[in-house]
Coordinates of C-alpha atoms and ligand atoms in Angstrom, one line a residue:
X1 CA 53.6 89.3 112.9
X2 CA 51.4 90.1 109.9
X3 CA 51.7 88.7 106.4
X4 CA 50.8 91.1 103.6
X5 CA 48.1 89.0 101.9
X6 CA 45.7 90.6 99.5
X7 CA 43.8 87.3 99.3
X8 CA 42.6 85.9 102.6
X9 CA 39.8 83.3 101.7
X10 CA 39.1 83.0 105.4
X11 CA 37.4 86.4 105.3
X12 CA 34.5 84.7 103.5
X13 CA 34.2 82.2 106.3
X14 CA 34.5 84.5 109.3
X15 CA 30.9 84.2 110.5
X16 CA 27.8 82.1 110.1
X17 CA 26.2 85.0 108.4
X18 CA 28.8 85.4 105.7
X19 CA 29.0 81.6 105.3
X20 CA 25.3 81.7 104.6
X21 CA 25.8 84.4 102.0
X22 CA 28.6 82.7 100.1
X23 CA 27.2 79.2 100.2
X24 CA 27.1 77.7 96.7
X25 CA 25.0 74.6 97.2
X26 CA 21.6 74.1 98.9
X27 CA 19.8 71.1 100.2
X28 CA 16.1 71.3 101.0
X29 CA 13.4 68.7 101.4
X30 CA 12.3 69.7 97.9
X31 CA 15.4 68.1 96.5
X32 CA 14.6 64.7 98.0
X33 CA 12.8 61.6 96.8
X34 CA 11.9 59.0 99.4
X35 CA 12.2 55.3 98.4
X36 CA 9.6 53.1 100.1
X37 CA 9.4 49.3 100.3
X38 CA 5.9 47.8 100.3
X39 CA 4.3 44.5 101.0
X40 CA 0.9 42.8 101.2
X41 CA -1.0 42.3 104.4
X42 CA -1.8 44.5 107.4
X43 CA 1.5 44.8 109.1
X44 CA 4.9 46.3 108.6
X45 CA 8.2 44.4 108.8
X46 CA 11.6 45.7 109.8
X47 CA 14.2 45.1 107.1
X48 CA 17.1 43.1 108.5
X49 CA 19.6 44.2 105.9
X50 CA 18.6 47.9 106.2
X51 CA 18.2 48.9 109.9
X52 CA 15.8 51.8 110.3
X53 CA 13.9 50.9 107.1
X54 CA 10.6 49.0 107.0
X55 CA 8.5 47.2 104.4
X56 CA 5.2 49.0 104.7
X57 CA 1.7 47.5 104.3
X58 CA -0.5 49.8 102.2
X59 CA -2.3 51.5 105.1
X60 CA 1.1 52.4 106.7
X61 CA 2.6 53.4 103.4
X62 CA -0.1 56.1 103.0
X63 CA 0.7 57.3 106.5
X64 CA 4.5 57.3 106.0
X65 CA 4.3 59.0 102.6
X66 CA 1.8 61.6 104.0
X67 CA 4.2 62.4 106.8
X68 CA 7.1 62.8 104.4
X69 CA 5.1 65.0 102.1
X70 CA 4.0 67.2 105.0
X71 CA 7.7 67.7 105.7
X72 CA 8.2 69.1 102.2
X73 CA 9.3 65.9 100.3
X74 CA 7.7 66.1 96.8
X75 CA 8.0 62.5 95.7
X76 CA 8.2 58.9 96.7
X77 CA 9.4 55.9 94.7
X78 CA 7.9 52.4 95.3
X79 CA 9.6 49.0 95.6
X80 CA 7.4 46.0 96.1
X81 CA 8.2 42.7 97.8
X82 CA 6.4 40.1 95.8
X83 CA 5.4 36.7 97.2
X84 CA 7.4 33.8 95.8
X85 CA 4.2 32.2 94.5
X86 CA 3.6 35.2 92.2
X87 CA 7.0 35.2 90.7
X88 CA 7.6 33.5 87.4
X89 CA 10.1 33.3 84.6
X90 CA 7.9 35.6 82.5
X91 CA 7.3 38.1 85.4
X92 CA 3.7 38.6 84.3
X93 CA 2.7 39.8 87.8
X94 CA 4.5 43.1 87.0
X95 CA 1.5 44.2 84.8
X96 CA -1.3 42.8 86.9
X97 CA -3.7 45.8 87.4
X98 CA -4.7 44.4 90.8
X99 CA -1.1 44.0 91.8
X100 CA 0.5 45.5 94.9
X101 CA 2.1 48.5 93.0
X102 CA -1.0 49.7 91.2
X103 CA -3.0 49.5 94.4
X104 CA -0.3 51.4 96.3
X105 CA -0.3 54.1 93.6
X106 CA -4.0 54.5 93.7
X107 CA -4.0 54.7 97.5
X108 CA -1.3 57.4 97.5
X109 CA -2.8 59.5 94.8
X110 CA -6.2 59.3 96.4
X111 CA -4.9 60.6 99.7
X112 CA -2.3 63.0 98.5
X113 CA -2.9 64.2 94.9
X114 CA 0.0 66.6 95.1
X115 CA 2.5 63.9 96.0
X116 CA 4.5 62.7 93.0
X117 CA 4.5 58.9 92.8
X118 CA 7.4 57.3 91.0
X119 CA 7.5 53.6 90.1
X120 CA 10.4 51.3 89.4
X121 CA 10.2 49.6 86.0
X122 CA 12.2 46.4 86.0
X123 CA 11.4 42.7 86.4
X124 CA 13.6 41.7 89.3
X125 CA 10.9 41.7 92.1
X126 CA 8.6 39.6 89.9
X127 CA 11.1 37.4 88.1
X128 CA 11.7 33.9 89.6
X129 CA 15.3 34.3 88.2
X130 CA 15.8 37.5 90.1
X131 CA 17.1 39.4 87.0
X132 CA 15.8 42.7 85.7
X133 CA 15.1 41.1 82.3
X134 CA 13.8 37.8 81.0
X135 CA 16.3 35.0 81.2
X136 CA 16.8 32.6 78.2
X137 CA 17.4 28.9 78.6
X138 CA 21.2 29.5 78.1
X139 CA 21.2 32.1 80.9
X140 CA 21.4 35.2 78.7
X141 CA 19.3 38.2 79.5
X142 CA 17.0 38.8 76.6
X143 CA 16.8 42.5 75.6
X144 CA 13.9 43.1 73.2
X145 CA 11.4 40.7 74.6
X146 CA 12.1 42.2 78.1
X147 CA 11.4 45.7 76.7
X148 CA 7.9 44.5 75.6
X149 CA 7.1 43.4 79.2
X150 CA 8.5 46.6 80.6
X151 CA 6.1 48.5 78.4
X152 CA 3.2 46.6 79.8
X153 CA 4.5 47.2 83.3
X154 CA 4.8 51.0 82.8
X155 CA 1.4 51.2 81.2
X156 CA -0.1 49.4 84.2
X157 CA 1.6 51.9 86.5
X158 CA 0.4 54.9 84.4
X159 CA -3.2 53.5 84.3
X160 CA -3.1 53.4 88.1
X161 CA -2.0 57.0 88.3
X162 CA 1.8 57.0 88.5
X163 CA 3.3 60.5 87.7
X164 CA 6.8 59.2 86.7
X165 CA 8.0 55.8 85.6
X166 CA 11.6 55.0 86.3
X167 CA 13.1 52.2 84.2
X168 CA 16.0 50.7 86.3
X169 CA 16.5 47.6 84.1
X170 CA 19.3 48.9 81.7
X171 CA 17.9 47.2 78.6
X172 CA 18.7 49.0 75.3
X173 CA 16.0 51.0 73.7
X174 CA 13.6 50.9 76.6
X175 CA 13.1 54.6 77.0
X176 CA 12.0 55.0 73.4
X177 CA 9.7 52.0 73.7
X178 CA 8.2 53.3 76.9
X179 CA 7.6 56.7 75.5
X180 CA 5.9 55.3 72.5
X181 CA 3.7 53.0 74.5
X182 CA 2.7 55.7 77.0
X183 CA 2.0 58.2 74.2
X184 CA -0.1 55.7 72.2
X185 CA -2.3 55.2 75.2
X186 CA -2.7 58.9 75.9
X187 CA -0.3 59.1 78.8
X188 CA 1.7 62.0 77.3
X189 CA 2.0 63.6 80.7
X190 CA 3.6 60.6 82.4
X191 CA 7.3 61.3 82.8
X192 CA 10.3 59.0 82.3
X193 CA 13.1 59.2 84.9
X194 CA 15.7 56.9 83.3
X195 CA 18.3 55.0 85.2
X196 CA 20.8 56.2 82.7
X197 CA 24.1 55.3 84.3
X198 CA 23.3 52.4 86.6
X199 CA 26.4 50.6 87.5
X200 CA 26.8 46.9 88.4
X201 CA 27.4 47.7 92.0
X202 CA 28.0 45.7 95.2
X203 CA 26.3 48.6 97.0
X204 CA 22.9 47.1 96.0
X205 CA 23.3 44.1 98.3
X206 CA 21.1 45.3 101.2
X207 CA 18.3 46.3 98.8
X208 CA 18.2 42.8 97.3
X209 CA 17.9 41.5 100.9
X210 CA 15.0 43.8 101.5
X211 CA 13.0 42.4 98.6
X212 CA 14.5 38.9 98.4
X213 CA 15.3 39.8 94.7
X214 CA 18.9 38.8 94.3
X215 CA 19.7 37.0 91.0
X216 CA 19.4 33.2 91.4
X217 CA 22.3 32.7 89.0
X218 CA 25.0 34.9 87.5
X219 CA 25.3 38.7 88.0
X220 CA 24.0 41.8 86.3
X221 CA 27.2 42.7 84.4
X222 CA 25.7 42.2 80.9
X223 CA 23.2 45.0 81.4
X224 CA 24.4 47.2 84.3
X225 CA 27.5 49.3 83.6
X226 CA 31.1 48.5 84.5
X227 CA 32.2 50.7 87.5
X228 CA 35.4 51.3 85.6
X229 CA 33.7 53.3 82.8
X230 CA 32.8 57.0 82.6
X231 CA 32.7 57.8 78.9
X232 CA 30.2 55.0 78.5
X233 CA 27.8 56.9 80.7
X234 CA 27.8 59.7 78.1
X235 CA 26.8 57.2 75.5
X236 CA 23.9 56.0 77.7
X237 CA 22.9 59.6 78.4
X238 CA 22.9 60.6 74.7
X239 CA 20.7 57.7 73.9
X240 CA 18.2 58.3 76.8
X241 CA 18.0 61.9 75.9
X242 CA 17.4 61.2 72.2
X243 CA 14.8 58.5 73.2
X244 CA 12.8 61.1 75.2
X245 CA 13.8 60.7 78.8
X246 CA 12.8 63.6 81.0
X247 CA 15.3 63.0 83.9
X248 CA 18.6 61.2 83.8
X249 CA 19.7 59.2 86.8
X250 CA 23.1 58.2 88.1
X251 CA 23.3 55.2 90.5
X252 CA 24.9 54.7 93.0
X253 CA 25.6 58.3 94.0
X254 CA 28.5 58.8 96.4
X255 CA 31.1 56.6 94.7
X256 CA 30.1 58.0 91.3
X257 CA 30.2 61.8 91.8
X258 CA 32.4 62.2 88.8
X259 CA 29.7 60.7 86.6
X260 CA 27.1 63.1 88.0
X261 CA 29.5 65.9 87.2
X262 CA 30.2 64.6 83.8
X263 CA 26.5 64.3 82.9
X264 CA 25.8 67.7 84.3
X265 CA 28.3 69.1 81.8
X266 CA 26.8 67.3 78.8
X267 CA 23.0 67.5 79.2
X268 CA 20.5 70.2 80.0
X269 CA 18.1 67.5 81.4
X270 CA 17.6 67.4 85.1
X271 CA 19.8 64.9 86.9
X272 CA 18.8 62.5 89.7
X273 CA 21.2 60.6 91.8
X274 CA 20.4 57.5 93.9
X275 CA 22.1 57.2 97.3
X276 CA 21.6 53.4 97.4
X277 CA 21.1 50.9 100.1
X278 CA 24.8 50.1 100.6
X279 CA 25.6 53.8 101.0
X280 CA 22.8 54.1 103.5
X281 CA 23.9 51.0 105.4
X282 CA 27.6 52.1 105.7
X283 CA 26.5 55.4 107.3
X284 CA 23.9 53.7 109.5
X285 CA 26.3 51.0 110.8
X286 CA 29.2 53.4 111.4
X287 CA 27.0 55.7 113.3
X288 CA 25.3 52.9 115.2
X289 CA 28.8 51.9 116.4
X290 CA 29.4 55.5 117.5
X291 CA 32.1 56.0 115.0
X292 CA 30.6 58.9 113.0
X293 CA 27.8 61.4 113.7
X294 CA 25.0 60.2 111.5
X295 CA 23.2 63.5 111.0
X296 CA 26.3 65.3 110.0
X297 CA 27.7 62.6 107.7
X298 CA 24.3 62.2 106.0
X299 CA 24.1 66.0 105.4
X300 CA 27.6 66.1 104.0
X301 CA 27.0 63.1 101.8
X302 CA 23.9 64.7 100.3
X303 CA 25.5 68.1 99.9
X304 CA 28.4 66.4 98.1
X305 CA 25.9 64.8 95.7
X306 CA 24.1 68.1 95.1
X307 CA 27.5 69.9 94.6
X308 CA 28.5 67.3 92.0
X309 CA 25.4 68.4 90.0
X310 CA 22.4 66.3 91.1
X311 CA 19.1 68.2 91.0
X312 CA 17.4 65.6 93.1
X313 CA 18.5 62.7 95.3
X314 CA 16.8 59.4 96.1
X315 CA 17.8 58.6 99.6
X316 CA 16.5 56.4 102.4
X317 CA 17.4 59.2 104.8
X318 CA 14.9 61.6 103.1
X319 CA 12.4 61.8 105.9
X320 CA 15.1 62.2 108.7
X321 CA 16.8 64.9 106.7
X322 CA 13.6 66.7 105.9
X323 CA 12.7 66.7 109.7
X324 CA 16.1 68.2 110.5
X325 CA 16.0 70.8 107.7
X326 CA 12.3 71.6 108.7
Ligands
LIG401 C1 16.2 46.9 90.6 C2 16.7 47.9 91.4 C3 17.8 47.8 92.3 C4 17.9 48.9 93.0 C5 16.9 49.8 92.6 N1 16.2 49.1 91.6 C6 18.7 46.6 92.5 C7 19.5 46.0 91.4 O1 19.6 46.6 90.4 O2 20.0 44.9 91.7 C8 18.9 49.2 94.1 C9 18.6 50.3 95.1 C10 19.4 50.2 96.3 O3 20.4 49.5 96.4 O4 19.1 51.0 97.2 N2 16.0 47.0 89.3

């Protein structure tokens, strides 16, 4: 029995060689950004809420980042755990030039000048209230005064040698303010990767456990976006683009592939997507239980994010993936 079919899509899948030729989407270590947690002291700690991830002391950070870079990963992004005694309601530790992040940037750039160092710009690790912005007496998150502190924080990172600052706070007008501050201080070459469409997501839970940075009261819904909204992401993207962002980010990644796709169609700026801690943890825990094949599910999740339109992906799996692709 033979059907008369002029179109047999299976012909383009008939061998590994042809599948290689027709493949539309690629994933290489060069597409990956490796998020790293850092802490003071001389030892590393396992992160209970994120099995397989550690908080690195600065010596180990340099080693870990160096290994990742040697595997072809072009960039890391740093997240500090700040001691409670350094946290305050004004979050001034975030622009201390002797703070943990500036020292980490210096150590990394000294050892690996070609490694791109990205820093997170937001107040939550430093703020005793656990919010990304300053909190007023009535509990509201203050926009404009927060932007002022974020500018100091970004400048402190730029002075230490950061290549890219990544505001994750979702305050209005922060990209323009950061650009102006950096330019005024002659940091025209420091890039801004803006968390453009950052949703108020339950998938951030394990990350907040890693840094002990959960909000003490309330939630982040007055600044992070409502998961129900897509068109609002276009509004954020238009503003960030007009304000001078170099790269737009969507976060989380997997549950928001439509947003990545939408931004792709509306901007010529490069797009980053952040496969966040909850996405990591779901794959880790299902594979630890033997329910899914970790390597294959990770690969598929990242290809899906690339296919949706992300140029680069922040993922806690970066080093593992780079090793496998190597
Ligand atoms: C903080 C920040 C968060 C993440 C990155 N930067 C947490 C939050 O907004 O509450 C989450 C990353 C992850 O879950 O992996 N501004």
